[in-house]
mmCIF file of C-alpha atoms in Angstrom:
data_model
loop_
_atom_site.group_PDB
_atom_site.id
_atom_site.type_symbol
_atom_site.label_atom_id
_atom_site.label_comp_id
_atom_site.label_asym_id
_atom_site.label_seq_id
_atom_site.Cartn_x
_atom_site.Cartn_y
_atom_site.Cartn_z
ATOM 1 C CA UNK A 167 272.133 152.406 218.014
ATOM 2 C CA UNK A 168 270.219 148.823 217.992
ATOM 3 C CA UNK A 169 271.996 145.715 218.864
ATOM 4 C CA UNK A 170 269.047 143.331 217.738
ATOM 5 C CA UNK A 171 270.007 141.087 214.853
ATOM 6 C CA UNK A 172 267.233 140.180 212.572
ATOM 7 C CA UNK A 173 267.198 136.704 211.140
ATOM 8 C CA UNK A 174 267.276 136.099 207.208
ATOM 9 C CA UNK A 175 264.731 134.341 205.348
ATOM 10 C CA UNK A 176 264.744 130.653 204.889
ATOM 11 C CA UNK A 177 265.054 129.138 201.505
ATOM 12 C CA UNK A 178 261.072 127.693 201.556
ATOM 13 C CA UNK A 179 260.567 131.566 202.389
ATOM 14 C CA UNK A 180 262.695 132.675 199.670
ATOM 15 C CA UNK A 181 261.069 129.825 196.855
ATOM 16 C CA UNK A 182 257.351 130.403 197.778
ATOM 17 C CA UNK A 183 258.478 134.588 197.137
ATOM 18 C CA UNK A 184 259.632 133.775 193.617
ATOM 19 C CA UNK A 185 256.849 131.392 192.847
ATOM 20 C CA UNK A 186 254.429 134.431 193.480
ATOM 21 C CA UNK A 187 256.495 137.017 191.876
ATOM 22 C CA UNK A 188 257.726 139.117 194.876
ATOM 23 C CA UNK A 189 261.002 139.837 193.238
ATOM 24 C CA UNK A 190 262.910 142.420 192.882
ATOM 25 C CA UNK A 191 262.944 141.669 189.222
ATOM 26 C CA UNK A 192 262.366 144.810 187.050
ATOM 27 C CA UNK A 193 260.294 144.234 183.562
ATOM 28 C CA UNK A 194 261.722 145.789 180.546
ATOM 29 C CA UNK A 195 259.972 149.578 180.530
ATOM 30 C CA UNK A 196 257.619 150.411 177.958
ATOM 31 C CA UNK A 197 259.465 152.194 176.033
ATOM 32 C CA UNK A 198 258.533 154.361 172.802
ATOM 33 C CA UNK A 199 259.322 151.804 170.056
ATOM 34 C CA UNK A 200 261.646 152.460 166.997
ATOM 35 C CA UNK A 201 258.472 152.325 164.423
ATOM 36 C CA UNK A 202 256.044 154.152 166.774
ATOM 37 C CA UNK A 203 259.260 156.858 166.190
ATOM 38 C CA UNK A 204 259.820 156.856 162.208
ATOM 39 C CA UNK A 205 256.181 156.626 161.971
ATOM 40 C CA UNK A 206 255.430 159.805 164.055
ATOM 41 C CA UNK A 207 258.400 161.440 161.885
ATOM 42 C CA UNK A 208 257.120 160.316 158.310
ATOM 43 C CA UNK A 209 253.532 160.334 158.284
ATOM 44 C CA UNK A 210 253.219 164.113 159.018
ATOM 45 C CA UNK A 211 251.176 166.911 157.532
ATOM 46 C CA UNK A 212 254.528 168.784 155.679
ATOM 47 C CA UNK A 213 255.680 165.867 154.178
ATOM 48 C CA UNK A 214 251.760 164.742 152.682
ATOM 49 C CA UNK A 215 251.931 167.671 150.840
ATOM 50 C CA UNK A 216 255.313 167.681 149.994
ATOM 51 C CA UNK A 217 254.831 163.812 149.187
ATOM 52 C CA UNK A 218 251.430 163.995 146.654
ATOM 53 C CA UNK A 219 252.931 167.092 145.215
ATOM 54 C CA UNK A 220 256.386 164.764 144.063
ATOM 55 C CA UNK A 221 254.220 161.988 143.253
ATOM 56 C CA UNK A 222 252.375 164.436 140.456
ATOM 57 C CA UNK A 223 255.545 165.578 139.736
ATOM 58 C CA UNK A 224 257.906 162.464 139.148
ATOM 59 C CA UNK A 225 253.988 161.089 136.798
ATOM 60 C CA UNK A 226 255.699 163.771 133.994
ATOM 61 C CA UNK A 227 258.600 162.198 134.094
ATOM 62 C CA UNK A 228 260.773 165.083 135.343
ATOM 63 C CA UNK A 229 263.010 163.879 138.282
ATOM 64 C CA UNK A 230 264.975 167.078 138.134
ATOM 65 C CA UNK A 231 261.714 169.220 139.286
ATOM 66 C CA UNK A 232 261.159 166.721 142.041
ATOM 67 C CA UNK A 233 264.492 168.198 144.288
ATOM 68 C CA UNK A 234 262.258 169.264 146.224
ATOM 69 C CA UNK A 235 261.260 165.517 147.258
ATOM 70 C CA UNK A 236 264.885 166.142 149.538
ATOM 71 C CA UNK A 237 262.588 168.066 152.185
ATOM 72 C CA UNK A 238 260.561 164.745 152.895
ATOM 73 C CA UNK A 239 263.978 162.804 153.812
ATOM 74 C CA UNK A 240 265.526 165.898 155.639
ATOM 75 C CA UNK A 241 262.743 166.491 157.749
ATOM 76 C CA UNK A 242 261.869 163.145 158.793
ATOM 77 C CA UNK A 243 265.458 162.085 158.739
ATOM 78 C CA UNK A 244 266.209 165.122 161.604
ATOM 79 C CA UNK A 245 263.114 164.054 163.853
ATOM 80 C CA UNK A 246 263.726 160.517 163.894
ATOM 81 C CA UNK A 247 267.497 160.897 164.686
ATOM 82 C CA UNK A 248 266.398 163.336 167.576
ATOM 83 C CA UNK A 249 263.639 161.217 168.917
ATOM 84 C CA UNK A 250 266.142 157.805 168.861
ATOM 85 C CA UNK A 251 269.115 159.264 170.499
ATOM 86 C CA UNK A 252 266.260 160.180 173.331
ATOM 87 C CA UNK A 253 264.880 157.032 173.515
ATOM 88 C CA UNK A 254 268.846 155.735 173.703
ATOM 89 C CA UNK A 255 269.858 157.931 176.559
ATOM 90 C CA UNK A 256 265.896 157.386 178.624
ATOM 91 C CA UNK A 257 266.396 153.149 178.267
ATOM 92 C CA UNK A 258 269.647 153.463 179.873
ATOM 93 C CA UNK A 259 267.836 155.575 182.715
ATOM 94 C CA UNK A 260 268.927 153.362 185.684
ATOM 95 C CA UNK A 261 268.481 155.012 189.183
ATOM 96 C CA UNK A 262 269.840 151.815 190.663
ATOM 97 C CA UNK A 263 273.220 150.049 190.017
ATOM 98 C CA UNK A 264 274.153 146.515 189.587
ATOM 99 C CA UNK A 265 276.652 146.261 192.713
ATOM 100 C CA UNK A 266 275.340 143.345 194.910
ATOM 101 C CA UNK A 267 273.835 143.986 198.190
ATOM 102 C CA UNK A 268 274.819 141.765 200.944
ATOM 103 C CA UNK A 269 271.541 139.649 201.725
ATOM 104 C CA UNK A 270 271.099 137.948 204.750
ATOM 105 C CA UNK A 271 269.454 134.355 204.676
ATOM 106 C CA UNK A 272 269.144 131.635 206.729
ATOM 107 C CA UNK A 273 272.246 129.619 205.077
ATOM 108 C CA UNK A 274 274.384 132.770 205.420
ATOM 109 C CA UNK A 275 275.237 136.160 203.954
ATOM 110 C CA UNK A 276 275.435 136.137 200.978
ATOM 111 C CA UNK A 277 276.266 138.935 197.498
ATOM 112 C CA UNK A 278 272.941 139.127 195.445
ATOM 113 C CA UNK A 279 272.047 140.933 192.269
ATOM 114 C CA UNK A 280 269.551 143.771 193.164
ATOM 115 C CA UNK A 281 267.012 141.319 190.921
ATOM 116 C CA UNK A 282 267.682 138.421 192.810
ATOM 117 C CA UNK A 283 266.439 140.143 196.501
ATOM 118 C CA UNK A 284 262.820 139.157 197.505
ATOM 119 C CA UNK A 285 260.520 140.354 199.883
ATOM 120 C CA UNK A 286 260.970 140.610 203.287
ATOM 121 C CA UNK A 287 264.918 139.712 202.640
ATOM 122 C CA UNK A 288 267.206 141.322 205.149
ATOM 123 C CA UNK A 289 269.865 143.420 203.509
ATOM 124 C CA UNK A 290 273.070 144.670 205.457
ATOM 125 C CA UNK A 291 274.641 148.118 204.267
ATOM 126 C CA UNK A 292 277.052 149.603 204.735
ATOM 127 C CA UNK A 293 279.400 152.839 203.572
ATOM 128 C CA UNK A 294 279.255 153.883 199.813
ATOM 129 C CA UNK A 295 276.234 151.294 199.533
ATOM 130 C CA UNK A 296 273.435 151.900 197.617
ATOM 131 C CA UNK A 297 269.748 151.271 198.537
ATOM 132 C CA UNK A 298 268.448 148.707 195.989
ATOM 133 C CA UNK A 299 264.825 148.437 196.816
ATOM 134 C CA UNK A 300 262.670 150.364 200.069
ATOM 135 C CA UNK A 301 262.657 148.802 203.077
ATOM 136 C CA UNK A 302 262.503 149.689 207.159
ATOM 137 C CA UNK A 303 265.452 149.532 209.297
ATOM 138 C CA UNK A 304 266.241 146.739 211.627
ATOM 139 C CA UNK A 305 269.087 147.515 212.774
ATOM 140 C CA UNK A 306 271.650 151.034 212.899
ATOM 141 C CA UNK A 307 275.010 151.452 214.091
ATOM 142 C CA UNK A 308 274.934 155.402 213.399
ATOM 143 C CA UNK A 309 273.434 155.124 210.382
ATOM 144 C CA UNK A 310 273.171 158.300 207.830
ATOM 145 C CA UNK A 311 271.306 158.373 204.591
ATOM 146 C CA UNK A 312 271.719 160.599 201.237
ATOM 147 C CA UNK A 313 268.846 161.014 199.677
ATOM 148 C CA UNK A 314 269.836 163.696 197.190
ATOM 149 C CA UNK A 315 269.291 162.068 193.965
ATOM 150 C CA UNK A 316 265.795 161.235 194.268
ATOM 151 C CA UNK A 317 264.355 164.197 196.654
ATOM 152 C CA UNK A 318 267.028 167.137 196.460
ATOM 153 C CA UNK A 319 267.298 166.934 200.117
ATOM 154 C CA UNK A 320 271.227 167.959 200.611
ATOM 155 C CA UNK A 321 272.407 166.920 203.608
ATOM 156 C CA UNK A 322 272.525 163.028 204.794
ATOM 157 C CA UNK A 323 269.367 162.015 207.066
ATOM 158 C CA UNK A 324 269.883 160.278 209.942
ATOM 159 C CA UNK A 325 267.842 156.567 210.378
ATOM 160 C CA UNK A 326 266.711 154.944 213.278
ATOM 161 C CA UNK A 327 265.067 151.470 213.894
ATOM 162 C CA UNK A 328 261.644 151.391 212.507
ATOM 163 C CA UNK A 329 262.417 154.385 209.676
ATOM 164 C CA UNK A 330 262.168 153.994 206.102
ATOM 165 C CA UNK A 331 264.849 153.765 203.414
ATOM 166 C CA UNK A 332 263.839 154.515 199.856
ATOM 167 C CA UNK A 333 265.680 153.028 196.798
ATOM 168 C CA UNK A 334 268.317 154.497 194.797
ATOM 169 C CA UNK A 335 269.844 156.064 198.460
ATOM 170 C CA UNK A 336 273.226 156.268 199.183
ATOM 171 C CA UNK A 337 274.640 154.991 202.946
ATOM 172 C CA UNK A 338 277.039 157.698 203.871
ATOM 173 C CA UNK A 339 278.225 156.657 207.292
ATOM 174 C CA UNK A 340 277.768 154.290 209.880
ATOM 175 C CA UNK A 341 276.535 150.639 209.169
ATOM 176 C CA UNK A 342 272.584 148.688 209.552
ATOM 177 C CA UNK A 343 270.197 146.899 207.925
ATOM 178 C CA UNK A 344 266.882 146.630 206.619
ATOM 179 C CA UNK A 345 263.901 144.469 205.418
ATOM 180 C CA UNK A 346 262.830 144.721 201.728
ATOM 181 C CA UNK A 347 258.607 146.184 201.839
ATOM 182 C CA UNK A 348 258.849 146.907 198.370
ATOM 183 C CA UNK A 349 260.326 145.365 195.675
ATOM 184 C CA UNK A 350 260.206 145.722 191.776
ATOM 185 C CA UNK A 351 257.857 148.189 190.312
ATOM 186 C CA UNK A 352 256.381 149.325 193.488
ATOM 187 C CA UNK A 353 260.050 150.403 194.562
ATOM 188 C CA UNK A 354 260.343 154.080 194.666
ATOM 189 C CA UNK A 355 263.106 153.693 192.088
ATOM 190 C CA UNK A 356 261.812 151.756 189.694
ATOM 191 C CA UNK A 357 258.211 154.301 189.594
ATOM 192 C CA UNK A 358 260.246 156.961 189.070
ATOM 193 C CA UNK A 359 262.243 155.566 186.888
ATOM 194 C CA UNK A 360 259.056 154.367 185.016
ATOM 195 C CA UNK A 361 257.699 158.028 185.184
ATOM 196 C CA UNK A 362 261.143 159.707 183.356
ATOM 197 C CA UNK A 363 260.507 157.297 180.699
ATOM 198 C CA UNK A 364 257.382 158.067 179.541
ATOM 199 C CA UNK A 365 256.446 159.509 176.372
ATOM 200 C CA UNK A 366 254.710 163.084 176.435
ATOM 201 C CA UNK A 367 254.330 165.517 173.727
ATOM 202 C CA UNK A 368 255.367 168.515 174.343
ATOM 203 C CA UNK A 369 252.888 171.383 173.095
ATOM 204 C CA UNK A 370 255.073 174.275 171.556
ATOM 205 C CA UNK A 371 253.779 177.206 170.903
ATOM 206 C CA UNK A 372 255.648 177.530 166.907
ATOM 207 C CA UNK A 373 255.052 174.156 166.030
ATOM 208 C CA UNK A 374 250.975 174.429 167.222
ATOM 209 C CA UNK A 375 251.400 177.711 164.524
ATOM 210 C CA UNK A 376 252.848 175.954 162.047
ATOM 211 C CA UNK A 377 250.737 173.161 161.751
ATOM 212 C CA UNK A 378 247.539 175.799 162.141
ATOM 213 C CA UNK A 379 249.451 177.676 158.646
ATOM 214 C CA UNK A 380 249.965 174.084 157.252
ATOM 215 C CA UNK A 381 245.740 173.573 157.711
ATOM 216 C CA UNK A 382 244.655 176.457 156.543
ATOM 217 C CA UNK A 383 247.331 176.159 153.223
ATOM 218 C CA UNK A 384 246.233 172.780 152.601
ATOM 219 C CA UNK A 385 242.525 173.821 152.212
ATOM 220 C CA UNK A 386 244.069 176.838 149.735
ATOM 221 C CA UNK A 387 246.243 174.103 147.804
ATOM 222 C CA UNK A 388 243.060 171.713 146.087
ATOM 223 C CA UNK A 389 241.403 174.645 144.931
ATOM 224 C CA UNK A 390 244.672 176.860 143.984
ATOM 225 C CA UNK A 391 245.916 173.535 142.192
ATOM 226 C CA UNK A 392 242.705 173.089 139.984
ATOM 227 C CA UNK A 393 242.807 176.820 139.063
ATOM 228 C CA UNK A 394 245.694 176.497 137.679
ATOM 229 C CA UNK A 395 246.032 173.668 136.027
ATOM 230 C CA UNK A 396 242.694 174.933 134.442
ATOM 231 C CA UNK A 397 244.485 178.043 133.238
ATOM 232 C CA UNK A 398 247.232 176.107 131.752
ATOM 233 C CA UNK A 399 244.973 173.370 129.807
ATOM 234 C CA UNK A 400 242.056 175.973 128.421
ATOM 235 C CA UNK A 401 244.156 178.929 128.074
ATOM 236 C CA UNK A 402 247.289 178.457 126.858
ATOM 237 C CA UNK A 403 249.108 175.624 124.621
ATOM 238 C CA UNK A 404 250.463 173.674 127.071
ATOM 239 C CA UNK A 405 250.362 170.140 127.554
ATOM 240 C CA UNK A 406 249.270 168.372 130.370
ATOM 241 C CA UNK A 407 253.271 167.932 131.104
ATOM 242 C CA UNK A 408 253.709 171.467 131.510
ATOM 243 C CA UNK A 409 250.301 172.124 132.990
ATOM 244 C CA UNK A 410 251.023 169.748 135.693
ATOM 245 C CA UNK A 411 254.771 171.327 136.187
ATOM 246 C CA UNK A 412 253.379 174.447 136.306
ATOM 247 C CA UNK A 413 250.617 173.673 138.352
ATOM 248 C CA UNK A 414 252.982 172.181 141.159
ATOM 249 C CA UNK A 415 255.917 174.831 140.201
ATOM 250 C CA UNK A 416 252.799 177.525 141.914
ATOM 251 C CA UNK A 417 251.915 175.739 144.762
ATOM 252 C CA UNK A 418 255.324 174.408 145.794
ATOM 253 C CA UNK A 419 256.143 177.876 147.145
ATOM 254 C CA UNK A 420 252.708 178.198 148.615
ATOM 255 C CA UNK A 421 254.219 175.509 151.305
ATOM 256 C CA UNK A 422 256.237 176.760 154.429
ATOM 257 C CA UNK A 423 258.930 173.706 153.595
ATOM 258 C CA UNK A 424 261.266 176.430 154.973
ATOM 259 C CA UNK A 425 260.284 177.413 157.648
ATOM 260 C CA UNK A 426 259.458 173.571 159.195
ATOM 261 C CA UNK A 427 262.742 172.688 157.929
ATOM 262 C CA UNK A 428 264.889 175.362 159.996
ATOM 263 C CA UNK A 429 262.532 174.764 163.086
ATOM 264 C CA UNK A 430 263.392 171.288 163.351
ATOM 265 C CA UNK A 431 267.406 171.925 163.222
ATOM 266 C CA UNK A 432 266.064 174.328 165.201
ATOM 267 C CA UNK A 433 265.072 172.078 167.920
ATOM 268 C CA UNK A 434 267.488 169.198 167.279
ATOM 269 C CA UNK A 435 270.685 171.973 167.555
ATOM 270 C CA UNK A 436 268.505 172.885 170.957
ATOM 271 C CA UNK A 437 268.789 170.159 172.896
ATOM 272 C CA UNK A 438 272.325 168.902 171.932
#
């Protein structure tokens, strides 16, 4: 148990921390944006072929034998929904709260917002409060730490003068306080916040197959195509109408829209 009680910073200290950016002050996270999303979802191999094969189609004039066009919109329509209610649920990823800490300054103690605490500002705590950026201990009245949520450590860790206290803590008992020595992104909350909302593709194991089936059948499709359109216009009485229905009517089924379809409900039913 210390006794020692540290002094606040003055308001000059506070206004030349500010001016240099030592705030506590968060920056929006680089999220995945909404385009990067329907992008990634539209432009894909499946849905090229699909696409140039409707576009050939809907040229005869025959909307009716462009249903299958509905693949294009079902497919991209299933990853984008997926991929936005992720995004959704990792920009609300907040390991710290908005309660205000109680800050100690030279004009008093006073209730700050977690982005209004600056370096070096001496923060009293307190039961049920939580740690809003890392700091060392100045002073501890019995003071126990739960650092659960961010290491998986279960029970509460005692802290003495001169330990550390990492952000996004819980104070379960006894009473202290502590200096700020890291604020905003170089908090330990706020990197790993930053690290759970990054972007990473995932490399599956069916949906590396299926795209290897998808290369190798669009290399079959230019010359299958040619063949028979060839066989339509030279050998039989066709049109080019029919030719060109017939032509797509043989390679449609040459295209595993199927099989991507289902593995993308697939996936979206798996992670509800």
């Amino acid at each position: 148990m210390t006794t020692l009680v540290a002094t606040g910073l003055t308001d000059a200290e506070v206004a030349q921390r500010v001016a240099e950016g030592k705030t506590n002050d968060v920056p929006t996270r680089a999220a995945r944006s909404v385009s990067d999303i329907v992008r990634a979802n539209v432009f894909t191999r499946i849905n090229a072929i699909l696409g140039v094969l409707l576009v050939i189609v809907l040229s005869t004039g025959s909307v009716i034998n462009g249903a299958f066009g509905l693949l294009i919109i079902a497919n991209s329509a299933i990853g984008i929904i997926q991929e936005l209610r992720a995004k959704q649920t990792l920009d609300k990823l907040a390991i710290v709260g908005q309660a205000k800490p109680l800050v100690r300054r030279q004009s008093g103690t006073t209730p700050l917002l977690p982005s209004e605490v600056v370096l070096d500002d001496v923060i009293e705590i307190g039961p049920g409060d939580q740690i809003v950026v890392d700091g060392e201990v100045l002073e501890e009245n019995n003071l126990e730490v739960d650092e659960s949520l961010l290491t998986g450590e279960a029970d509460p860790i005692d802290k003495d003068a001169g330990g550390n206290v990492i952000s996004g803590s819980f104070v379960v008992a006894g009473s202290g306080a502590y200096r700020a020595t890291k604020v905003g992104r170089e908090a330990y909350a706020a990197k790993l916040a930053d690290e759970a909302s990054k972007y990473t593709l995932v490399n599956s194991e069916l949906r590396t197959g299926i795209n290897k089936i998808l290369q190798f059948i669009t290399y079959l499709l230019i010359p299958a195509g040619l063949l028979t359109i060839y066989t339509q216009l030279f050998t039989t009485d066709a049109g080019w109408r029919r030719s060109v229905l017939a032509m797509v009517g043989a390679l449609v089924p040459m295209v595993p829209e199927g099989l991507v379809l289902m593995t993308s409900i697939a996936f979206a039913v798996g992670v509800v």
